[in-house]
Short mmCIF file of C-alpha atoms in Angstrom, two decimals:
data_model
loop_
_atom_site.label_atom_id
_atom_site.label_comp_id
_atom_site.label_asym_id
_atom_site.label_seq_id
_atom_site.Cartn_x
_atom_site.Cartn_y
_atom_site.Cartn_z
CA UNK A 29 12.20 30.33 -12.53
CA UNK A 30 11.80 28.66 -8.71
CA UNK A 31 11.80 24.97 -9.20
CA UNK A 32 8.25 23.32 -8.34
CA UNK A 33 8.15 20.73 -5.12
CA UNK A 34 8.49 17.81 -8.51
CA UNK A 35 11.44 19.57 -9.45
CA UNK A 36 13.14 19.61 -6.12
CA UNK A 37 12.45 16.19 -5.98
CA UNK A 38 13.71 15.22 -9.49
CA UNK A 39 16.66 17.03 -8.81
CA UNK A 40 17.13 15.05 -5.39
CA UNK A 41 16.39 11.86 -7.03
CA UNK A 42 19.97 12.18 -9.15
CA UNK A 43 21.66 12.11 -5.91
CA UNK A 44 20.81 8.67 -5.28
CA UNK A 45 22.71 6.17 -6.77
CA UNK A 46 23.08 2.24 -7.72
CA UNK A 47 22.65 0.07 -4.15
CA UNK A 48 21.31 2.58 -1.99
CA UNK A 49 19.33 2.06 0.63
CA UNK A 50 17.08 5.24 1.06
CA UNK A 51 14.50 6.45 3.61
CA UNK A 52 12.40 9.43 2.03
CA UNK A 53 10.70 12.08 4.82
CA UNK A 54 7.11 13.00 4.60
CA UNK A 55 6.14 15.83 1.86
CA UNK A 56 8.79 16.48 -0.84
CA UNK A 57 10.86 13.52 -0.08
CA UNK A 58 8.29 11.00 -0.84
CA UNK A 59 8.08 12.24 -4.63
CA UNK A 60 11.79 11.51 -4.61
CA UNK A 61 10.28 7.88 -5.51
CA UNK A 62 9.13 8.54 -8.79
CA UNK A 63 12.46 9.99 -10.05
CA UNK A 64 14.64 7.55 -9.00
CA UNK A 65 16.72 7.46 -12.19
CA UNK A 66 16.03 3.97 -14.41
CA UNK A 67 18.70 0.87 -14.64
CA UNK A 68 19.89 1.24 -10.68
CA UNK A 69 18.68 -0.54 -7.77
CA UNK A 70 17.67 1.40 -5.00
CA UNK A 71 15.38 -0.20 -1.36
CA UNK A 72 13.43 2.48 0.02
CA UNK A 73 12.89 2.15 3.81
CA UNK A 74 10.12 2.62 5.82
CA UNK A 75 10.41 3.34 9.49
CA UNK A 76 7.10 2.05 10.40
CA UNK A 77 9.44 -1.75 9.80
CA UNK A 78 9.38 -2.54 5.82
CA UNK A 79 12.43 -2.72 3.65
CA UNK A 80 11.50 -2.14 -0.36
CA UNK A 81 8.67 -0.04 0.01
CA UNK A 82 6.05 -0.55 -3.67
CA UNK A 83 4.37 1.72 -5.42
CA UNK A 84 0.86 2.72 -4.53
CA UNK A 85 -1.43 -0.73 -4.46
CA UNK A 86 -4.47 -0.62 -7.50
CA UNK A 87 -7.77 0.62 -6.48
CA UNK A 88 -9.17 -2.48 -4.64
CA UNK A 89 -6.13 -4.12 -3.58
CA UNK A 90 -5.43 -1.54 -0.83
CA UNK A 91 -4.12 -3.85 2.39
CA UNK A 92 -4.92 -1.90 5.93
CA UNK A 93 -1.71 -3.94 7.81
CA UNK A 94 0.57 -2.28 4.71
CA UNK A 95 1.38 1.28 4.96
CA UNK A 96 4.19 3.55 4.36
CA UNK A 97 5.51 6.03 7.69
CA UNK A 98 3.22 8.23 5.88
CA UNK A 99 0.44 5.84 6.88
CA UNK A 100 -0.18 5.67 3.03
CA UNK A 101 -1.53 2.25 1.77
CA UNK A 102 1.36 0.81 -0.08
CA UNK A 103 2.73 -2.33 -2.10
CA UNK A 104 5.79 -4.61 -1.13
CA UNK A 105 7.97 -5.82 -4.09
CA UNK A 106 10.51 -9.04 -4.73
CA UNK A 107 13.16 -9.12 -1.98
CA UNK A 108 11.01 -6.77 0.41
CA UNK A 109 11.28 -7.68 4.17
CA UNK A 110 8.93 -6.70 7.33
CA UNK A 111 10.34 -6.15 10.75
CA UNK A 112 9.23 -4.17 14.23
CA UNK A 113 9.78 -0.44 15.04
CA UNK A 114 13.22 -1.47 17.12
CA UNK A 115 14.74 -3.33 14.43
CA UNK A 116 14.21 -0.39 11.78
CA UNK A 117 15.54 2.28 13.93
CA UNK A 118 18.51 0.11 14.72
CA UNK A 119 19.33 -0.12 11.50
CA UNK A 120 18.73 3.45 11.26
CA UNK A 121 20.81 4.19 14.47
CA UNK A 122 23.96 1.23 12.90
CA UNK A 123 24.22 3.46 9.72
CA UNK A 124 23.19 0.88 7.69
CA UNK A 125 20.49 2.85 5.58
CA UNK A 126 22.76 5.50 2.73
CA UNK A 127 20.87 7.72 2.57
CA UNK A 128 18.52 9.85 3.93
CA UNK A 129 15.94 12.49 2.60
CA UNK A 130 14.02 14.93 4.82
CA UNK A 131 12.18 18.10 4.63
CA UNK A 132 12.87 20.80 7.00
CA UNK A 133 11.12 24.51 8.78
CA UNK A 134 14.40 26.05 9.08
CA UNK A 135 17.91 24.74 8.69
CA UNK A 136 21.19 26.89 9.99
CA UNK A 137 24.46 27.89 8.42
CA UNK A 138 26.11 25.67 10.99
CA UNK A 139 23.36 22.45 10.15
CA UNK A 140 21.57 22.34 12.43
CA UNK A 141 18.00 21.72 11.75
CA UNK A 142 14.38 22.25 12.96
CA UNK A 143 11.53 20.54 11.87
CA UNK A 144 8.77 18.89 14.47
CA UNK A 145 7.50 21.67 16.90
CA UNK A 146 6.03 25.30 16.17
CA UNK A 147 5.54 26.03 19.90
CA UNK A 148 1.99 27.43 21.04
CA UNK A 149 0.73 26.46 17.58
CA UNK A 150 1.81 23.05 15.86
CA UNK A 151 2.14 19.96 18.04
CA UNK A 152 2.98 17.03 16.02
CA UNK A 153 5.95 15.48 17.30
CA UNK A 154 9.34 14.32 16.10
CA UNK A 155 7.89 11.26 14.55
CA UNK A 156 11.67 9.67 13.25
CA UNK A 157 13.20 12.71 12.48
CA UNK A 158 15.58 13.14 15.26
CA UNK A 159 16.82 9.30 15.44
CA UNK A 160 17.08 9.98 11.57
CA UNK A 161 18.95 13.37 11.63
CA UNK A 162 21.20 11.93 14.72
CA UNK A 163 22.31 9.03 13.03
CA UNK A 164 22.32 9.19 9.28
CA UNK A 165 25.57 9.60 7.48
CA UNK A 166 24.22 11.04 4.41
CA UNK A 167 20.97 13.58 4.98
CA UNK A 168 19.64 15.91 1.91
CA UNK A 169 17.06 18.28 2.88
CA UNK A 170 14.43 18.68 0.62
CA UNK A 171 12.90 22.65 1.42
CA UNK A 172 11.42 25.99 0.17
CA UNK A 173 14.28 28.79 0.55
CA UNK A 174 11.75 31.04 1.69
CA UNK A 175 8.23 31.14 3.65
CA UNK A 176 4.71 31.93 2.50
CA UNK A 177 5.84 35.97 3.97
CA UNK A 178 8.92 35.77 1.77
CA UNK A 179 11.58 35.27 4.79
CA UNK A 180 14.45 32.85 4.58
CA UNK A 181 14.81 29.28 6.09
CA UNK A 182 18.20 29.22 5.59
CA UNK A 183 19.19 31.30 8.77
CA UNK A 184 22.41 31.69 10.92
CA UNK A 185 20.57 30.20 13.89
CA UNK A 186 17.40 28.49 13.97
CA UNK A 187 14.62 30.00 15.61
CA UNK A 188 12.22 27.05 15.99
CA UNK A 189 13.13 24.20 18.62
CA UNK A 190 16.06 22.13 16.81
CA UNK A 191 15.92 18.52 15.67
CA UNK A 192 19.30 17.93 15.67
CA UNK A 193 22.70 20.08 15.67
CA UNK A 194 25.28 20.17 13.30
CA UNK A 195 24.38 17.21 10.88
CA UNK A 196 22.89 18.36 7.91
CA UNK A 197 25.13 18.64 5.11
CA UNK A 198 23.42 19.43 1.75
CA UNK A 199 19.94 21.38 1.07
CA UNK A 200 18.39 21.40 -2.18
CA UNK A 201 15.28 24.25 -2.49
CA UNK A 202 13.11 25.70 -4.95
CA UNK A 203 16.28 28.47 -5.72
CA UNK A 204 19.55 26.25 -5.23
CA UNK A 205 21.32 23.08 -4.01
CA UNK A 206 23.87 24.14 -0.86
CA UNK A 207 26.32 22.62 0.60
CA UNK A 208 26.86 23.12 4.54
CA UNK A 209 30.62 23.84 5.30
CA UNK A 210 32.25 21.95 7.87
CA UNK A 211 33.24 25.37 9.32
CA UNK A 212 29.55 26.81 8.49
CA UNK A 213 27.91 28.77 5.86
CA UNK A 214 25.90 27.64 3.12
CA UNK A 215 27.62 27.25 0.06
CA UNK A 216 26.38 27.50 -3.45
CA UNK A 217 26.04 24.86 -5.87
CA UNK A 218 23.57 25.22 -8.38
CA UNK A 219 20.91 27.83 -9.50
CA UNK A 220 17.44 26.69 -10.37
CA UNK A 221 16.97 27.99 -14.23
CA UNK A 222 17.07 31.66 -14.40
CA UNK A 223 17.28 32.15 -10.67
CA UNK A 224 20.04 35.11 -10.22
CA UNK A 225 22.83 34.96 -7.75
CA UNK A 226 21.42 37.95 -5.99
CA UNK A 227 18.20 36.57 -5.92
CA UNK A 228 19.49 33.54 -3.46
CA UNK A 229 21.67 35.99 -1.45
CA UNK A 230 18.73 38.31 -0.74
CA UNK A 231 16.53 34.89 0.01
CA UNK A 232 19.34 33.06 2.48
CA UNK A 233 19.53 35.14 5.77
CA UNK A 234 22.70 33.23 6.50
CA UNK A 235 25.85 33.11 5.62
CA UNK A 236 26.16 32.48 1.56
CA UNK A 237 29.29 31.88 -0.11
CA UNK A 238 29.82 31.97 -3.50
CA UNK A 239 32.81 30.75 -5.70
CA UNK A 240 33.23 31.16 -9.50
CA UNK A 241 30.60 30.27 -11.46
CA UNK A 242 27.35 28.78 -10.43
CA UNK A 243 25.83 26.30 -12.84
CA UNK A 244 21.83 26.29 -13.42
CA UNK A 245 20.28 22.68 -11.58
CA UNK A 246 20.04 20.28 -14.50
CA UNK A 247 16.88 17.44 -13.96
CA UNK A 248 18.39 15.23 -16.94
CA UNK B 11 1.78 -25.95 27.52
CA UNK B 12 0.22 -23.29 30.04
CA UNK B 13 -2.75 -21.76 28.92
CA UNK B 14 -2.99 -18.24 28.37
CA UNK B 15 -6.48 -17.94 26.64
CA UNK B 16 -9.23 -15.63 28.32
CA UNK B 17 -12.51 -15.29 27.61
CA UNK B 18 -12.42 -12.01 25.69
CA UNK B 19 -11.02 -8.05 25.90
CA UNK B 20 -13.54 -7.13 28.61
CA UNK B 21 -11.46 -10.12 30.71
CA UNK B 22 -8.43 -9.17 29.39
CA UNK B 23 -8.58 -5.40 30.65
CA UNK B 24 -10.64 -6.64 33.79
CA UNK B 25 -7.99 -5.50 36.85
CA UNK B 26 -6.92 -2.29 34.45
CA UNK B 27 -7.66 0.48 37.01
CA UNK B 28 -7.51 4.31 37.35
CA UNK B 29 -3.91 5.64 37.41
CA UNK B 30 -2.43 2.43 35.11
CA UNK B 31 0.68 2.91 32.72
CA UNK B 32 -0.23 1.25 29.44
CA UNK B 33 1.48 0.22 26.31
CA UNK B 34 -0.83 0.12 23.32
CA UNK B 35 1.06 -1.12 20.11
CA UNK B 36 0.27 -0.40 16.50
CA UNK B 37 1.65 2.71 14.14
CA UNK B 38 -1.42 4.95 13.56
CA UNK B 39 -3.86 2.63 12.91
CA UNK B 40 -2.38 0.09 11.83
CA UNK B 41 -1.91 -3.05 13.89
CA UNK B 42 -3.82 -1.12 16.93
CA UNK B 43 -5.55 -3.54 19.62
CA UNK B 44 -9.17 -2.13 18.73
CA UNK B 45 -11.12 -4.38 21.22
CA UNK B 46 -9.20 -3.83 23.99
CA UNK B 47 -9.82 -0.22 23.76
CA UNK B 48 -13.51 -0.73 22.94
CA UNK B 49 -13.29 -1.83 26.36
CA UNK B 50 -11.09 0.39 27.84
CA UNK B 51 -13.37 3.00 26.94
CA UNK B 52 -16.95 0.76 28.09
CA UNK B 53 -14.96 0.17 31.56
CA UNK B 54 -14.10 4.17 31.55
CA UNK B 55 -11.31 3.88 33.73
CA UNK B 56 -9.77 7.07 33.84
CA UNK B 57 -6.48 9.02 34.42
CA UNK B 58 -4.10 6.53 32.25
CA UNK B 59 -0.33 7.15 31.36
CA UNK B 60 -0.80 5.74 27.44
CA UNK B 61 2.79 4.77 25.95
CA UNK B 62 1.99 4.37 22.05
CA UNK B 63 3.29 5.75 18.99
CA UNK B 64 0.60 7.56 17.88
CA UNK B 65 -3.02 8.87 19.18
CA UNK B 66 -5.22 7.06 17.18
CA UNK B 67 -7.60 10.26 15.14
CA UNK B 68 -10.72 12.09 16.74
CA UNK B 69 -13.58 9.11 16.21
CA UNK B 70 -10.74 5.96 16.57
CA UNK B 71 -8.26 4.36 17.89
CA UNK B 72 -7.00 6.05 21.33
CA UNK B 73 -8.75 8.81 20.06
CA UNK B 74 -11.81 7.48 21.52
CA UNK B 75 -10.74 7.43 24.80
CA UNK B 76 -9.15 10.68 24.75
CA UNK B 77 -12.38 11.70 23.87
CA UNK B 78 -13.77 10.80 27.32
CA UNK B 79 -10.51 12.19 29.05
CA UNK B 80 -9.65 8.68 30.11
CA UNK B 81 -5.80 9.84 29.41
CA UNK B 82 -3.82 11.83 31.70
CA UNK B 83 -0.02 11.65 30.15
CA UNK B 84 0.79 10.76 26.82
CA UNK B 85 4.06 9.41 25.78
CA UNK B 86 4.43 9.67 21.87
CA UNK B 87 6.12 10.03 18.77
CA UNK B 88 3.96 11.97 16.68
CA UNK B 89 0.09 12.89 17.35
CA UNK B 90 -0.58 14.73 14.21
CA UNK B 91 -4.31 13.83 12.98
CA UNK B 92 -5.97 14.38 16.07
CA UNK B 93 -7.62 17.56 16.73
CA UNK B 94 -8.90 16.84 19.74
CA UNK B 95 -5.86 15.72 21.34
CA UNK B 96 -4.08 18.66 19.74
CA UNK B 97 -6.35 20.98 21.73
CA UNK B 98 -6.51 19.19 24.87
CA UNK B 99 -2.47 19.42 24.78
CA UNK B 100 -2.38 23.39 24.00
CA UNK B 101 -5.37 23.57 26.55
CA UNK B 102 -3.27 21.83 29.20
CA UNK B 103 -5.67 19.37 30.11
CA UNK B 104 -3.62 16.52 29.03
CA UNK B 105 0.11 15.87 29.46
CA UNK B 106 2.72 14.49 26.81
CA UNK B 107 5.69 13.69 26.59
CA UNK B 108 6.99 13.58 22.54
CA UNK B 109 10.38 11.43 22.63
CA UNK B 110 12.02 10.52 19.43
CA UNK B 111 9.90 7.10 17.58
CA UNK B 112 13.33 5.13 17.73
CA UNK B 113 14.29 5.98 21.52
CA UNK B 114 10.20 5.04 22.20
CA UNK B 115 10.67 1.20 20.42
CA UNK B 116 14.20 0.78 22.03
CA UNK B 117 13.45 1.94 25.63
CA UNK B 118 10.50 -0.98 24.81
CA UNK B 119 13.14 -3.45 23.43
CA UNK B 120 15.02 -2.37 26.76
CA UNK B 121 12.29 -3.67 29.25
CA UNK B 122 11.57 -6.79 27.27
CA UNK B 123 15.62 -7.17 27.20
CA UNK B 124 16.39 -6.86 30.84
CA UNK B 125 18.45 -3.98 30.62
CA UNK B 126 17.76 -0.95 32.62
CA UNK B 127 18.67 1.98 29.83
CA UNK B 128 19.69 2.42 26.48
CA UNK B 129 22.09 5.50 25.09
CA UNK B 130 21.31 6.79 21.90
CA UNK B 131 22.33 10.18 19.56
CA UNK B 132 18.69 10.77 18.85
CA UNK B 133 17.60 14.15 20.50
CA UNK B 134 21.04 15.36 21.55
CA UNK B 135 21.31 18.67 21.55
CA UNK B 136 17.74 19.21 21.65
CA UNK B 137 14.56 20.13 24.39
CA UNK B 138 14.55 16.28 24.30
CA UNK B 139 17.86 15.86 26.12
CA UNK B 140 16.83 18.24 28.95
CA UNK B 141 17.35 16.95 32.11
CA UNK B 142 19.29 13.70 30.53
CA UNK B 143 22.72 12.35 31.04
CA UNK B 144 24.78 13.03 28.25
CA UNK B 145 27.84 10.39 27.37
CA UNK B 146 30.33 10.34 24.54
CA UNK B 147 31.72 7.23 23.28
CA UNK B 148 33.93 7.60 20.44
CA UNK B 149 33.57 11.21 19.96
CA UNK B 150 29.83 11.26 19.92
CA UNK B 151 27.47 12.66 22.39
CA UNK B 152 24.86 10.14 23.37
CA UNK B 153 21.53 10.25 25.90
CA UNK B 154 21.02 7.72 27.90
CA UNK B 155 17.05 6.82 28.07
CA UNK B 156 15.74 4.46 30.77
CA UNK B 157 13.65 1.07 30.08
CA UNK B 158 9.94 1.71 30.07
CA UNK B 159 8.11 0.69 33.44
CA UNK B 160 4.64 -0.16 31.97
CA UNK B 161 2.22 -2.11 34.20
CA UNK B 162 0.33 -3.50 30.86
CA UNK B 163 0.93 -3.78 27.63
CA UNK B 164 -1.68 -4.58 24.71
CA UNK B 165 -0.92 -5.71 21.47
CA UNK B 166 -2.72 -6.85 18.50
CA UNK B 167 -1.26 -9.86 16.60
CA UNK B 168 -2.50 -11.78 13.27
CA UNK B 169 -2.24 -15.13 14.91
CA UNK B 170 -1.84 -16.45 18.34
CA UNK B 171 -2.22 -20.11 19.70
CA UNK B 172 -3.01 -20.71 22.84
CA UNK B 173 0.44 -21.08 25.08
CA UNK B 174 0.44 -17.16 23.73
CA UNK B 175 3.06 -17.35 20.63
CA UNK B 176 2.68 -14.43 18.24
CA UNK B 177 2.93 -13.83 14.96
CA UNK B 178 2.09 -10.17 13.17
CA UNK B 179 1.00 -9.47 9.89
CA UNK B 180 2.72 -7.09 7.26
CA UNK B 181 3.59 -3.77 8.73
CA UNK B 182 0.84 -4.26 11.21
CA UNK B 183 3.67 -5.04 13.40
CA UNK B 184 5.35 -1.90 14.41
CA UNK B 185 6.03 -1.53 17.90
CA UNK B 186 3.41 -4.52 18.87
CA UNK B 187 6.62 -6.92 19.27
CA UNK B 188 8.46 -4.88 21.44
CA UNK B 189 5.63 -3.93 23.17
CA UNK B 190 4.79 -7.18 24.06
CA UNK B 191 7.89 -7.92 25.65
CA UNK B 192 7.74 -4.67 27.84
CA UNK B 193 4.77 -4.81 29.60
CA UNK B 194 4.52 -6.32 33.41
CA UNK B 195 1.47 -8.34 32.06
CA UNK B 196 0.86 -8.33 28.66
CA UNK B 197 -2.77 -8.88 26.86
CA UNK B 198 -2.28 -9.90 23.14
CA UNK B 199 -5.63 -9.81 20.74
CA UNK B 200 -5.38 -12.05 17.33
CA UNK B 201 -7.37 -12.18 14.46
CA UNK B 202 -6.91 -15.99 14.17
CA UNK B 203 -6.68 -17.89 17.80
CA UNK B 204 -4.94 -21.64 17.25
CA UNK B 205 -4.73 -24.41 19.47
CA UNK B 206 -0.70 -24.94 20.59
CA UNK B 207 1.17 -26.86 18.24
CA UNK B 208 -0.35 -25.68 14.65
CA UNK B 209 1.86 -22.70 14.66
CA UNK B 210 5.50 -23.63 13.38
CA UNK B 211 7.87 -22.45 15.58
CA UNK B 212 9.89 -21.48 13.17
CA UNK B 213 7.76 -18.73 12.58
CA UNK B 214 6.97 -17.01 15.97
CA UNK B 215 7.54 -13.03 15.83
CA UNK B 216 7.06 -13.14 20.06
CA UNK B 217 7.65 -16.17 22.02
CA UNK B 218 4.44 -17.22 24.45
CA UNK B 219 6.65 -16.33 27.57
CA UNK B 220 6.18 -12.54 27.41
CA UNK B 221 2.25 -12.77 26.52
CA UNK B 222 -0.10 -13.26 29.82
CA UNK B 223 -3.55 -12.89 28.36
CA UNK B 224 -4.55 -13.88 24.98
CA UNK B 225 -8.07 -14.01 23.01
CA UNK B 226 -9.92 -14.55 19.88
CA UNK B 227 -10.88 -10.56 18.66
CA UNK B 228 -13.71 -9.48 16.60
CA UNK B 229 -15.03 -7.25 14.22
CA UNK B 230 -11.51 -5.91 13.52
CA UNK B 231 -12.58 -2.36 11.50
CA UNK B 232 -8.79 -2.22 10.39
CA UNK B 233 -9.86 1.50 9.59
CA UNK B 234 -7.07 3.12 6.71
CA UNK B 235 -5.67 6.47 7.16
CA UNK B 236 -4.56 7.67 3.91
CA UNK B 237 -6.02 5.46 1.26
CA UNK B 238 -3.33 5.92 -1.41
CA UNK B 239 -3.88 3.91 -5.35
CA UNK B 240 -2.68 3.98 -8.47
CA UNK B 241 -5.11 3.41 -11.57
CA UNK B 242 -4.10 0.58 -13.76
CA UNK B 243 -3.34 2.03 -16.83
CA UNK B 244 -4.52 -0.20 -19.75
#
């Protein structure tokens, strides 16, 4: 069975590990929080300028001058610190943040990544996501494999107007968790439960390579 | 100390005139200098280049005076929540310019620093690096991005005294910081004006010297975008 958006995100959340200092994307990357395994110490980011992002505040304690990138009311904790937009992409752009966890359109076989424009139809912007992807030395992509008309996001090129080239390195989607070769292709890492090797070849429109056996994605 | 006080935003924004460049700080809405557009959009000067994060949403923030097609270029990170900006923009009747959230608060930092450009990875490779020189330092491709040229910039602070000093609140301080040291003249709006001296200097976020203008706000609506709780669970 595909793995829900939770289950992507529990699965990303065993990636992270004791000391990390983690910026989570909009969407599937922000329920990363609430599987961050228990007994390590991990600071969330926030680009917006806050270091140890809280949980949600209580109903009635909401604070307008405290919210998340997401523009989500949220709570500092112990040890948090507050700085302006320059300082937090500088520390963004000096590597000093471990981790990084975004969600994606498309991605390629050769990482490169697209994520901010649909042109003609969806006119967001990049928000942080290209000093993010240009910078970070350690990006998971949180994704669905496929669209709502059943065609891959995993392609050999990307279609859509690119966020960055060559620097994603590891995709985990409601199928699998891939790897992104130095020399390109997408390789295989884990199944989600049940999900059939054929299955993610017919669903990944780029190159897939496959090696011995494939273990099914454990969440424990 | 000089004094830097004025009398209140419709002073403030009094020589802002047709065809101005304009910082506005804040991060949504959060932190956004909502009396000095109140009065940007009572003066209805029009045909404004607005540098700012974000577009404020349909009924607030820069949203209101995008709603009067005061704006002529915007130069943004991310304008998502604002369907009227979204279809001015596919429409054509506005300009923008999207550009990376960290290359928009460093090519602030830049201005407020003296230093002409900046050269960052962010964009490389990508629409955003079209037209831009590309240099490689170690290896890595970088673009450089010139300093901001803004003839004003408007920030909102928690508490100012009256030689100008700044100090922001929580994460209502964004880009209002290095906004303020960008701007040709800059006109900061506090919650809480002070007379010099009862602000420790210790704790100033932006030194008087880059604010021009400075005044007691009102009626801040500190409006929330996404009110997110939790339930306390007993």
């Amino acid at each position: 069975m595909a793995f829900s958006k939770e289950e992507i995100a529990k699965r990303i959340a065993k990636e992270i590990k004791d000391g990390y200092y983690v910026n989570l994307g909009i969407g599937i990357p922000t329920l990363v929080a609430n599987y961050i395994p228990k007994g390590i110490n991990v600071v969330l980011q926030s680009e917006n300028g806050l270091l140890g992002m809280g949980p949600f505040p209580f109903e009635g304690e909401e604070d307008a001058d405290l919210i998340n990138a997401g523009k989500q009311t949220i709570t500092t904790l112990p040890g948090s610190s507050i700085f302006d937009s320059a300082m937090s992409f500088g520390m963004i752009r000096a590597q000093k943040v471990d981790l990084t966890i975004l969600g994606a359109m498309e991605v390629s076989e050769n990482g490169d990544i697209a994520n901010w424009k649909i042109p003609g139809k969806m006119v967001k912007g990049m928000g942080g996501a290209m000093d993010l992807v240009a910078s970070a030395k350690n990006i998971i992509v949180a994704m669905q494999h496929i669209n709502k008309a059943g065609e891959s996001k995993l392609l050999p090129k990307c279609t859509l107007p690119l966020t960055g080239v060559k620097c994603i390195k590891k995709i985990v989607t409601e199928l699998a968790v891939l790897d992104i070769l130095p020399e390109g292709g997408f390789k295989l890492l884990e199944r989600a439960p049940g999900v059939s090797i054929g299955f993610i070849q017919q669903s990944t429109a780029g190159r897939l390579i496959v090696e011995g056996e494939i273990p099914e994605m454990r969440l424990d | 100390m000089i004094n830097k006080v004025v009398s209140g935003a419709e002073e403030a924004i009094k020589d802002i005139s047709d065809g101005t460049t304009l910082m506005l700080g804040g991060f949504g809405l959060c932190g956004i200098p909502e009396n000095c557009i109140q009065a940007l959009v009572n003066k209805q000067v029009k045909n404004l280049t607005c540098i700012s994060n974000n577009a404020g949403v349909d009924d607030f923030g820069i949203g209101l005076m995008l709603r009067q097609r005061q704006v002529k270029k915007m130069i943004s990170s991310y304008v998502g929540e604002n369907a009227e900006f979204e279809r001015q923009l596919l429409s054509g009747e506005l300009e923008v310019e999207l550009i990376p959230q960290g290359t928009l608060a460093t090519r602030c930092l830049a201005a407020g620093y003296g230093m002409p450009a900046i050269f960052t990875p962010a964009g490389v490779g990508t629409e955003v690096a079209e037209g831009k020189e590309v240099r490689n330092f170690d290896g890595k491709d970088y673009l450089m991005e010139y300093a901001f040229d803004a003839d004003f910039a408007i920030v909102k602070a928690w508490k100012g005294d009256t030689a100008g000093n700044l100090i922001f609140r929580s994460t209502s301080r964004n880009f209002n910081p290095v906004m303020a040291m960008a701007g040709k003249i800059t006109i900061a709006e506090v919650e809480e004006l002070v007379e010099a001296g009862e602000l420790d200097p210790d704790y100033i976020h932006t030194p008087g010297i880059y604010v021009h203008r400075i005044f007691q706000g009102r009626d801040y609506e500190k409006r929330i975008e996404q009110r997110t709780v939790r339930t306390k669970s007993l």
